[in-house]
Coordinates of C-alpha atoms in Angstrom, one line a residue:
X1 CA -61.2 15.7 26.5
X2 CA -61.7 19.3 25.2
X3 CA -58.9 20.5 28.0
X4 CA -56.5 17.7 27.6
X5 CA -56.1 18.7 23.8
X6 CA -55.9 22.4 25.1
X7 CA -53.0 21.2 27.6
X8 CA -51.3 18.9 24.7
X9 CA -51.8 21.8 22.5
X10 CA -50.4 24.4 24.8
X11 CA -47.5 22.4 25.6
X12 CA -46.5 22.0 22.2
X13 CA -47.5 25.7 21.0
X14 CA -45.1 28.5 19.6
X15 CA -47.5 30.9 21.6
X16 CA -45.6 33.3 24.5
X17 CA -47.4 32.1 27.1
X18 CA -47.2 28.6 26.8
X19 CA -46.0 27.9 30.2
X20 CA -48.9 30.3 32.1
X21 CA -51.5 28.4 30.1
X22 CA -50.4 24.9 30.6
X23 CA -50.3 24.9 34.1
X24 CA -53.3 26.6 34.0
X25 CA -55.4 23.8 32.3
X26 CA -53.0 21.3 33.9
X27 CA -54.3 21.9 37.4
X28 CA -57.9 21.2 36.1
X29 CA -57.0 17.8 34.7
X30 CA -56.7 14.6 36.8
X31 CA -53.0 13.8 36.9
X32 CA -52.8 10.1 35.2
X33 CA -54.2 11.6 32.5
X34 CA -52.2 14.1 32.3
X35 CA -48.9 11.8 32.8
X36 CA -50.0 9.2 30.2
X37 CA -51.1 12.1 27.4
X38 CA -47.3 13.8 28.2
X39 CA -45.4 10.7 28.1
X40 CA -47.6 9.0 24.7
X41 CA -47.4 12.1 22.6
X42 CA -45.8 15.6 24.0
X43 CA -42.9 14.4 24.7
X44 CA -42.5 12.1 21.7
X45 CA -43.6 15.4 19.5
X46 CA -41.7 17.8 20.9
X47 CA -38.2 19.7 19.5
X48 CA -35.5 16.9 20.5
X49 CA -33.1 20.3 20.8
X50 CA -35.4 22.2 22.8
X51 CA -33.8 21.6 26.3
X52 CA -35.9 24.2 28.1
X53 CA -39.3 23.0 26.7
X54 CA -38.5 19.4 27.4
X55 CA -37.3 20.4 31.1
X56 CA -40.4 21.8 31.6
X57 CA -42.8 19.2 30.2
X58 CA -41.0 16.6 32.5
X59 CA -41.5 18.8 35.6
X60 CA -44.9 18.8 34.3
X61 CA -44.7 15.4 34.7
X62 CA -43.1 14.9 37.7
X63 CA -46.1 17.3 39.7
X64 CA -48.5 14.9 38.2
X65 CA -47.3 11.3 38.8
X66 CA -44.7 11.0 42.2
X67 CA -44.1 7.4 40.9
X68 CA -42.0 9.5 37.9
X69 CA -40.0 11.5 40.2
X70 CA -36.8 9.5 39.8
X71 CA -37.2 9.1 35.8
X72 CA -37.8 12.7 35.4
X73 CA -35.6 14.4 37.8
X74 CA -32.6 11.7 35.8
X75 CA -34.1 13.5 32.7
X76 CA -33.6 16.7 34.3
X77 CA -30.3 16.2 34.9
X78 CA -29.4 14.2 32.0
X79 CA -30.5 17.8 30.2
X80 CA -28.2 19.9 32.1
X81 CA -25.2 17.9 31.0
X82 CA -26.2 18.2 27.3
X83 CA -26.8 22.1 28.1
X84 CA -23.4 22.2 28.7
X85 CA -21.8 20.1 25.9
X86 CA -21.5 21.1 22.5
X87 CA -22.0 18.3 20.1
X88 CA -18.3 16.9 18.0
X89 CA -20.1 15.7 14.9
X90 CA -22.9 17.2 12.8
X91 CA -26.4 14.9 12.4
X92 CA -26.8 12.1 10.8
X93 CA -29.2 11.5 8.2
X94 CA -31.0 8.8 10.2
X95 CA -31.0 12.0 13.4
X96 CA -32.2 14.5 10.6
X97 CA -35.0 12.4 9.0
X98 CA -36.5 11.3 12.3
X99 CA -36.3 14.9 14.2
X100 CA -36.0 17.2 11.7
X101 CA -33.4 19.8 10.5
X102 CA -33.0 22.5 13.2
X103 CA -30.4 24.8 13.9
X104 CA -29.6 23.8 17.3
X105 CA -28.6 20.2 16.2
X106 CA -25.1 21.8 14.9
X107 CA -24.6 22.2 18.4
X108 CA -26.5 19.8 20.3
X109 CA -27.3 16.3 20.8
X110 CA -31.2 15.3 20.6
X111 CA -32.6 14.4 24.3
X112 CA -34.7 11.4 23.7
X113 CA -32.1 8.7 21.9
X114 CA -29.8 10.2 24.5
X115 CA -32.1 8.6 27.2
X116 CA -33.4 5.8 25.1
X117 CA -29.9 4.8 23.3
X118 CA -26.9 5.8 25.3
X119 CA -24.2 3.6 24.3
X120 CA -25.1 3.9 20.3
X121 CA -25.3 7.9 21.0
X122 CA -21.7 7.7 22.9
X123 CA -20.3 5.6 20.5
X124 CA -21.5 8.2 17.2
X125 CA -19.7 11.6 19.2
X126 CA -16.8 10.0 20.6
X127 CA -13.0 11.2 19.5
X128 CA -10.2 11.2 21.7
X129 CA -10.6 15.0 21.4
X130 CA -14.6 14.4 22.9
X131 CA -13.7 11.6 25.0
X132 CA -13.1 13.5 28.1
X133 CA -16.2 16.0 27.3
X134 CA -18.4 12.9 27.1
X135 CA -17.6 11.4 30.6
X136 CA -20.0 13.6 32.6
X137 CA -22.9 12.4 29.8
X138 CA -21.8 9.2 30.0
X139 CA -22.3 9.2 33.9
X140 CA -25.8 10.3 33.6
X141 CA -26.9 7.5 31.7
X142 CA -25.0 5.2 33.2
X143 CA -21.9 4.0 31.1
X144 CA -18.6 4.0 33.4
X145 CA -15.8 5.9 31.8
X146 CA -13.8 2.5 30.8
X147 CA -16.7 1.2 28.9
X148 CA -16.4 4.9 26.8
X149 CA -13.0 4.2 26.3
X150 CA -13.7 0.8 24.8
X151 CA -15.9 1.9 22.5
X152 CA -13.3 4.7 21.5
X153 CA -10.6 2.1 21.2
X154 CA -13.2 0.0 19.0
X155 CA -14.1 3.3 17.2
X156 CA -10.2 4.1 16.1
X157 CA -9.3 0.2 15.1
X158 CA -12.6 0.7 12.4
X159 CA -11.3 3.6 11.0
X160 CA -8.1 2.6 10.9
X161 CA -9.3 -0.4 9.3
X162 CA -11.1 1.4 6.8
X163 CA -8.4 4.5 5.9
X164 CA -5.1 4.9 7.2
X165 CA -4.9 7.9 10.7
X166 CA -3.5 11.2 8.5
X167 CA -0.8 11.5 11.8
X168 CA 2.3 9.6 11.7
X169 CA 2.0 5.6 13.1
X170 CA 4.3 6.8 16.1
X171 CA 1.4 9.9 16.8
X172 CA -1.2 7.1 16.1
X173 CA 0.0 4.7 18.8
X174 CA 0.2 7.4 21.5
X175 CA -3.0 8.5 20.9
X176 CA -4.1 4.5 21.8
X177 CA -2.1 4.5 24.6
X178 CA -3.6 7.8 25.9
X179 CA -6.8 6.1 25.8
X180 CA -5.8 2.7 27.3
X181 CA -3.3 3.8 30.0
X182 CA -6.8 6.2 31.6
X183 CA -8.4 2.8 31.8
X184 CA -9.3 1.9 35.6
X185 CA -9.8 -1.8 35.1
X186 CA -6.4 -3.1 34.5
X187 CA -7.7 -6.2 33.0
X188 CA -9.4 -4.8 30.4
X189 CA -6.6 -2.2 29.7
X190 CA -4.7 -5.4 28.8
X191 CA -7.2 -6.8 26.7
X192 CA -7.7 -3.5 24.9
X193 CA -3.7 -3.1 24.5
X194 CA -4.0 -7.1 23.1
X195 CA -6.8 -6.1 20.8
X196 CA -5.1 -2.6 18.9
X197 CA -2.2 -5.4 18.5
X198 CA -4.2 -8.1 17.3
X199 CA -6.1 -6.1 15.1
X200 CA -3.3 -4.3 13.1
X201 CA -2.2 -7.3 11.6
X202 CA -1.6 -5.7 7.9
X203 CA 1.3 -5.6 5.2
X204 CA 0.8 -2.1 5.7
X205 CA 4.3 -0.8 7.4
X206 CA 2.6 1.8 9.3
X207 CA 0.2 -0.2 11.2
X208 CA 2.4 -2.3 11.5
X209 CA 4.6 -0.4 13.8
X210 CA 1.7 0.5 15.7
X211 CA 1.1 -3.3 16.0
X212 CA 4.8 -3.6 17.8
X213 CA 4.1 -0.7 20.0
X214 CA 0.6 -2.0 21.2
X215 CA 2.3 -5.5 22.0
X216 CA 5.2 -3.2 24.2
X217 CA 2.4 -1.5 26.0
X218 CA 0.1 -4.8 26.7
X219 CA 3.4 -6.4 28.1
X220 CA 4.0 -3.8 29.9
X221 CA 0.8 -3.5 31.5
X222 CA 0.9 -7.1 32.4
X223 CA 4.3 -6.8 34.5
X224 CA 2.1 -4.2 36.5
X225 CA -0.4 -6.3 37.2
X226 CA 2.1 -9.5 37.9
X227 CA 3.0 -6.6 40.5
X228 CA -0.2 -6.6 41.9
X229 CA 0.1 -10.0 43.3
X230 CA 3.4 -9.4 45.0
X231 CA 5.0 -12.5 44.8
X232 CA 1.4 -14.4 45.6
X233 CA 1.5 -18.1 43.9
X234 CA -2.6 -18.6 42.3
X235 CA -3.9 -19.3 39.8
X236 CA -5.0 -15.6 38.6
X237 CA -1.3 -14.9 38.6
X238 CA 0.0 -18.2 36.8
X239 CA -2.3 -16.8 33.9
X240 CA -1.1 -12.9 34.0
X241 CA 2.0 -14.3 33.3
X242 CA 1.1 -17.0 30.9
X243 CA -0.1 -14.0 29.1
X244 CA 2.8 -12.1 29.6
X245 CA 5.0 -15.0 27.5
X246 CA 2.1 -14.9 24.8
X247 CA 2.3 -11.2 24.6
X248 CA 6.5 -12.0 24.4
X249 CA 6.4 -14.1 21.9
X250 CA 4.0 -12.3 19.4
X251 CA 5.9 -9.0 20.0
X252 CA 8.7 -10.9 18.7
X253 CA 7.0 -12.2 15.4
X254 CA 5.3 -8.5 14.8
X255 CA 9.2 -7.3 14.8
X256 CA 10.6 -9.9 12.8
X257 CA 7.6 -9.6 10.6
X258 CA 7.5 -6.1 9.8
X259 CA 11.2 -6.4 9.0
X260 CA 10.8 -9.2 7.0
X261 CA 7.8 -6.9 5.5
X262 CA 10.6 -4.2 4.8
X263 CA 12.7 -6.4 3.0
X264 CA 9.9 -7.8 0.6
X265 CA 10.1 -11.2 2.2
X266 CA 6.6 -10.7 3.8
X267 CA 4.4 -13.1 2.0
X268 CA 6.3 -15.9 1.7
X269 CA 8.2 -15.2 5.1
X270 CA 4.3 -15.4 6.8
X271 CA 3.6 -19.0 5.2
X272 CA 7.4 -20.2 6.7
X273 CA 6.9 -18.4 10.1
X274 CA 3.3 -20.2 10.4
X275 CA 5.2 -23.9 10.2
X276 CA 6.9 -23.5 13.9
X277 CA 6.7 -21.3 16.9
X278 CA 10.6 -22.4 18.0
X279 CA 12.6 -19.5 16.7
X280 CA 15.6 -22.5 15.8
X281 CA 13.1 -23.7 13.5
X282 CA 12.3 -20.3 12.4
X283 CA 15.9 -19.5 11.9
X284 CA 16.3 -22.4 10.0
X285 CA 13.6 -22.0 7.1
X286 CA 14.6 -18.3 7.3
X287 CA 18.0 -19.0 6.1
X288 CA 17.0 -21.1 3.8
X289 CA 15.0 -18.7 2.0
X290 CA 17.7 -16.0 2.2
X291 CA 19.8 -18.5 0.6
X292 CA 17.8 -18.6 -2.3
X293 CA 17.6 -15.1 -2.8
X294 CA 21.4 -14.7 -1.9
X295 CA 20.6 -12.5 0.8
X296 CA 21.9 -15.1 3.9
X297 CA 24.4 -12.5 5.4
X298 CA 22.8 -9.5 4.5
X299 CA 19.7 -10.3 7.4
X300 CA 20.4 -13.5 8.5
X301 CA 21.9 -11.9 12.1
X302 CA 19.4 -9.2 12.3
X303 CA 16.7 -12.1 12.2
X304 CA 18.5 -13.9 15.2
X305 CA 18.3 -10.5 17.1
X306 CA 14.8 -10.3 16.6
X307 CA 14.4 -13.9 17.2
X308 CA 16.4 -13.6 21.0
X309 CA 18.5 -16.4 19.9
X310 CA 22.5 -16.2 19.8
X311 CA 23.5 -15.8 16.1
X312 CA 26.6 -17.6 16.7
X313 CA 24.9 -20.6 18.2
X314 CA 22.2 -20.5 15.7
X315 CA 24.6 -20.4 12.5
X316 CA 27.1 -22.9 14.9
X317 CA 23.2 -25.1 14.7
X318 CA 22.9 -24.6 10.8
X319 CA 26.8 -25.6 10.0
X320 CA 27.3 -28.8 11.9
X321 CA 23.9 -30.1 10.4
X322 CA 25.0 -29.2 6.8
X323 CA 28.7 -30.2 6.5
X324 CA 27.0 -33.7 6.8
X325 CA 25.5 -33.3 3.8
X326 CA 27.1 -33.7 0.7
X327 CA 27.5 -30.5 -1.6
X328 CA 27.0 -28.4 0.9
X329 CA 30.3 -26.9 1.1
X330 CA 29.2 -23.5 -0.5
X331 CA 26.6 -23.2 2.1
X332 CA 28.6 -23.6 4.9
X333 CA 31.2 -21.1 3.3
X334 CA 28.4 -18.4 3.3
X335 CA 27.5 -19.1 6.8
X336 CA 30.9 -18.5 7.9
X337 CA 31.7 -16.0 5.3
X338 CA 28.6 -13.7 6.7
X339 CA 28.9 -14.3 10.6
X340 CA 29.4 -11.6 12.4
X341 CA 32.0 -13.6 14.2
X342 CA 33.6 -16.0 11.3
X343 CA 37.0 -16.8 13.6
X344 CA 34.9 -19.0 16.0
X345 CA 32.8 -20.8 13.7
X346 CA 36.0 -21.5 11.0
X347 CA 37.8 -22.7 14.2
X348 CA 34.6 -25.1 15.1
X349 CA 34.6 -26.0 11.2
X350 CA 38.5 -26.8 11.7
X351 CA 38.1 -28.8 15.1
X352 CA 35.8 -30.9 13.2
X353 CA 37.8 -31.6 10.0
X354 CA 40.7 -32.5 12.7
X355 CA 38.5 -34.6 15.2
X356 CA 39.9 -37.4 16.2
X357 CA 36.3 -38.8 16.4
X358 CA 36.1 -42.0 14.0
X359 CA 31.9 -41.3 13.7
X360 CA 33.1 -37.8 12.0
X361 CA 33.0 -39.3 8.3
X362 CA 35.5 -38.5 5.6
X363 CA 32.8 -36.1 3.4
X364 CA 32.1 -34.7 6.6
X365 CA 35.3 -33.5 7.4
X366 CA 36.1 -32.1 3.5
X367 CA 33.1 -30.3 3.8
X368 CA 34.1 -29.0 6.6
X369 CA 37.4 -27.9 5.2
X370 CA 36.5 -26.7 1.9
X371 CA 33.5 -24.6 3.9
X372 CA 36.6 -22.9 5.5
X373 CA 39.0 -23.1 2.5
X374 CA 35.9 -21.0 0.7
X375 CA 36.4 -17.9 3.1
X376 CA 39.8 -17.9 3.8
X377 CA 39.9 -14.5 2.5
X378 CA 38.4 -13.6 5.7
X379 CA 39.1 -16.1 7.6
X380 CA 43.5 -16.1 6.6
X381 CA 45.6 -15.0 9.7
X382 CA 42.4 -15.5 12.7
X383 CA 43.2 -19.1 12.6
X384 CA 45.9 -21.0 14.3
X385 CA 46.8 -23.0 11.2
X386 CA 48.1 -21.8 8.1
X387 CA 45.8 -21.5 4.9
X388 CA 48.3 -24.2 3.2
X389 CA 48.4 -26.4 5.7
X390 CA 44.4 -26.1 5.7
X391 CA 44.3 -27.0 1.7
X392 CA 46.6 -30.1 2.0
X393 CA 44.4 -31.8 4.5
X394 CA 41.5 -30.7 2.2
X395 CA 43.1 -32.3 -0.5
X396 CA 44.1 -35.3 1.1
X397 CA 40.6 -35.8 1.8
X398 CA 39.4 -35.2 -1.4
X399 CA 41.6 -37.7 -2.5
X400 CA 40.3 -39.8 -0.2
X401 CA 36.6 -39.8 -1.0
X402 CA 37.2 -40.1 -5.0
X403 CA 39.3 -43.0 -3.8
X404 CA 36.4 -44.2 -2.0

C-alpha cells in the first residue's frame, strides 16, 4: 500500500523527476492495481490542461493493463488533436469550478469532458469560424462532420433567436448556407435548409429575409436530389417532390408575408392568410382588406405576383362576382381604375352590360356600367364605344331598375 501511494503521489507531484520515479515504483507494483488506482483517482485528479502529464499517465496505463490498449492509445490521440487546436471560447464557470482556474484553459480545452462529453464540448466551441478547426476533434471522438454542422446550424438559430446576428440578414443567410451546402447527407441538408426557414418565422424584417432565402436554398436542394433519381418513379422520389411543392408554397407565403410585414398589414394579414391555402381565396380577403384601408391598387398586383396568379384573371375573378352585387359599383370602379391593364377588364365590364344573355340581370348590367362609367378618365378613348354612348345605356338602366 505504502508504494502505491508513493506511485499515486509521484504521478501527481510537481517534483522534476516525476516520470523517473513513477516508473520506478510502477514496475514494483502488480499491474491491476496499478490500472484501477490510475483510472479511480490520478487521472480524475490530475490538471485537465496538462496534455503531457495525462499522455503519460495513460501510457502508464496502457504498460499495465493490455485490455486498455485501445481506450488509451484513443486518449492518446484524442490529446494530440487538442495539442494542436487552440480553444474559440474562454471557460465556463461550470469548466472553472470543477477544474480549476489555470492559464492553459485560455487556450485549451480540458481532456476528460472531451472524452466523457463530446457532443456537449463540440456544441460549447463551435462557430462557423471554429467549425472547420473542430472536424479533426470531432473525428476522434466519433461525431461525423454533418452531425457538427447540425449542431452549428442549431447553435446560430438560438442565438438568433435570442439577439439579432450584428451582420446584415443577406451576410446572415450565407453564412447558413456555407454551413448547409458542406453537408454530405443531402437529406439532412434539406431538413436543416427547412428548419433555418421554419424557425425564422418573426415580424422581424431581417429574419425575415433570411426566412425567404433559406426556403430558395431548401428548394433548391430538393431539385438536386429529384436529380438523384433520374427520372426513377418510387416512392422516395414522389415524396422529394411532395416536399418540393411544400417548400413552393411556403416560400410563396414568407414573400408575400414579409411584404405584407413592410406595409404594416402583418398582423391582421397573418389571421386572413391562415383561413385558405388557395392563393384565389387569398387574393380575395387580401383585397378586401386593402379596400378598407384604400390601399386596393397601391399592392393589390404586387400581391398577385407574389401569389403566381395572373392579376388580370384574378381582378377579372373579383369583378364578375361583385357587379352582382348591389352597391358595388365603386368597388368594381377601383378594380378597374387600379389594374394594371384597365382596357381589358372595362371591355369585359362592357361585354357584360351588352350581353345578350337574359340570366345577366338588369342591376347586374348597371353595375357593370357605372363600374366603367366611374374610370372613364382612364378608361375614355381604349374603348370601342364612346363614353356618351356608355352613359345612355347606364342611364337607361337606371331607369329601368327605379322603374322596377
Amino acid at each position: 500500500e505504502s508504494k502505491l501511494a508513493l506511485a499515486e503521489g509521484a504521478l501527481l507531484s510537481d517534483r522534476p523527476d516525476w516520470e523517473e520515479l513513477t516508473l520506478t515504483v510502477v514496475d514494483e507494483l502488480a499491474p491491476e492495481l496499478t490500472a484501477q488506482m490510475v483510472q479511480s483517482k490520478v487521472l480524475l485528479q490530475t490538471n485537465a490542461y496538462n496534455y503531457d502529464r495525462i499522455r503519460f499517465i495513460l501510457r502508464v496505463l496502457k504498460h499495465t493493463d493490455s485490455s486498455l490498449d485501445e481506450l488509451c492509445q484513443r486518449g492518446i490521440v484524442l490529446l494530440q488533436v487538442l495539442a494542436g487546436y487552440k480553444r474559440a471560447f474562454p471557460p465556463t464557470e461550470d469548466e472553472v469550478e470543477k477544474y480549476g482556474e489555470s492559464t492553459l484553459a485560455q487556450e485549451r480545452l480540458p481532456f476528460h469532458p472531451v472524452l466523457q462529453q463530446p457532443e456537449k464540448v463540440v456544441f460549447q466551441e463551435l462557430s462557423e469560424a471554429s467549425v472547420e478547426k473542430l472536424l479533426p476533434l470531432a473525428e476522434c471522438v466519433d461525431l461525423t462532420s454533418d452531425t457538427v454542422r447540425q449542431h452549428l446550424i442549431d447553435k446560430m438559430l438560438v442565438q438568433d433567436q435570442q439577439q439579432p446576428a450584428s451582420c446584415s440578414p443577406n451576410e446572415r443567410l450565407a453564412q447558413y448556407e456555407r454551413v448547409i451546402r458542406c453537408v454530405e447527407n443531402i437529406e439532412l441538408s434539406l431538413q436543416l435548409a427547412e428548419k433555418v426557414a421554419e424557425s425564422c418565422l418573426s415580424s422581424n424584417l431581417a429574419l425575415q429575409s433570411v426566412r425567404i432565402g433559406a426556403f430558395k436554398m431548401a428548394i433548391s436542394i430538393a431539385q438536386q436530389w429529384t436529380h438523384l433519381f433520374d427520372g426513377a418513379q418510387c416512392p422516395e422520389a414522389a415524396q422529394v417532390q411532395s416536399r418540393h411543392k411544400t417548400l413552393s408554397d411556403g416560400m410563396m407565403r414568407a414573400e408575400l408575408c414579409a411584404f405584407l410585414e413592410k406595409h404594416e398589414f402583418g398582423d391582421i394579414a397573418a389571421e386572413l392568410l391562415e383561413q385558405s391555402s388557395e392563393p384565389m381565396v387569398a387574393f380575395r380577403l387580401l383585397n378586401d382588406l386593402f379596400t378598407r384601408h384604400n390601399e386596393s391598387g397601391r399592392l393589390l398586383d404586387q400581391v398577385a405576383s407574389l401569389l403566381r396568379v395572373s392579376s388580370y384573371d384574378a381582378r377579372r375573378s373579383l369583378l364578375l362576382e361583385a357587379v352582382k352585387a348591389p352597391e358595388e359599383t365603386e368597388r368594381c370602379g377601383a378594380l378597374v381604375e387600379h389594374s394594371t391593364d384597365p382596357r381589358r377588364l372595362a371591355d369585359d365590364l362592357i361585354e357584360l352590360a351588352y350581353s345578350e344573355q337574359v340570366s345577366v340581370s338588369t342591376s347586374t348590367r348597371c353595375n357593370a356600367l357605372g363600374a366603367v362609367l366611374r374610370c372613364c378618365h382612364i378608361v375614355e378613348g381604349l374603348c370601342d364605344l364612346p363614353v356618351e354612348k356608355l352613359q345612355k345605356r347606364h342611364t337607361a338602366y337606371s331607369l329601368s331598375l327605379i322603374h322596377i
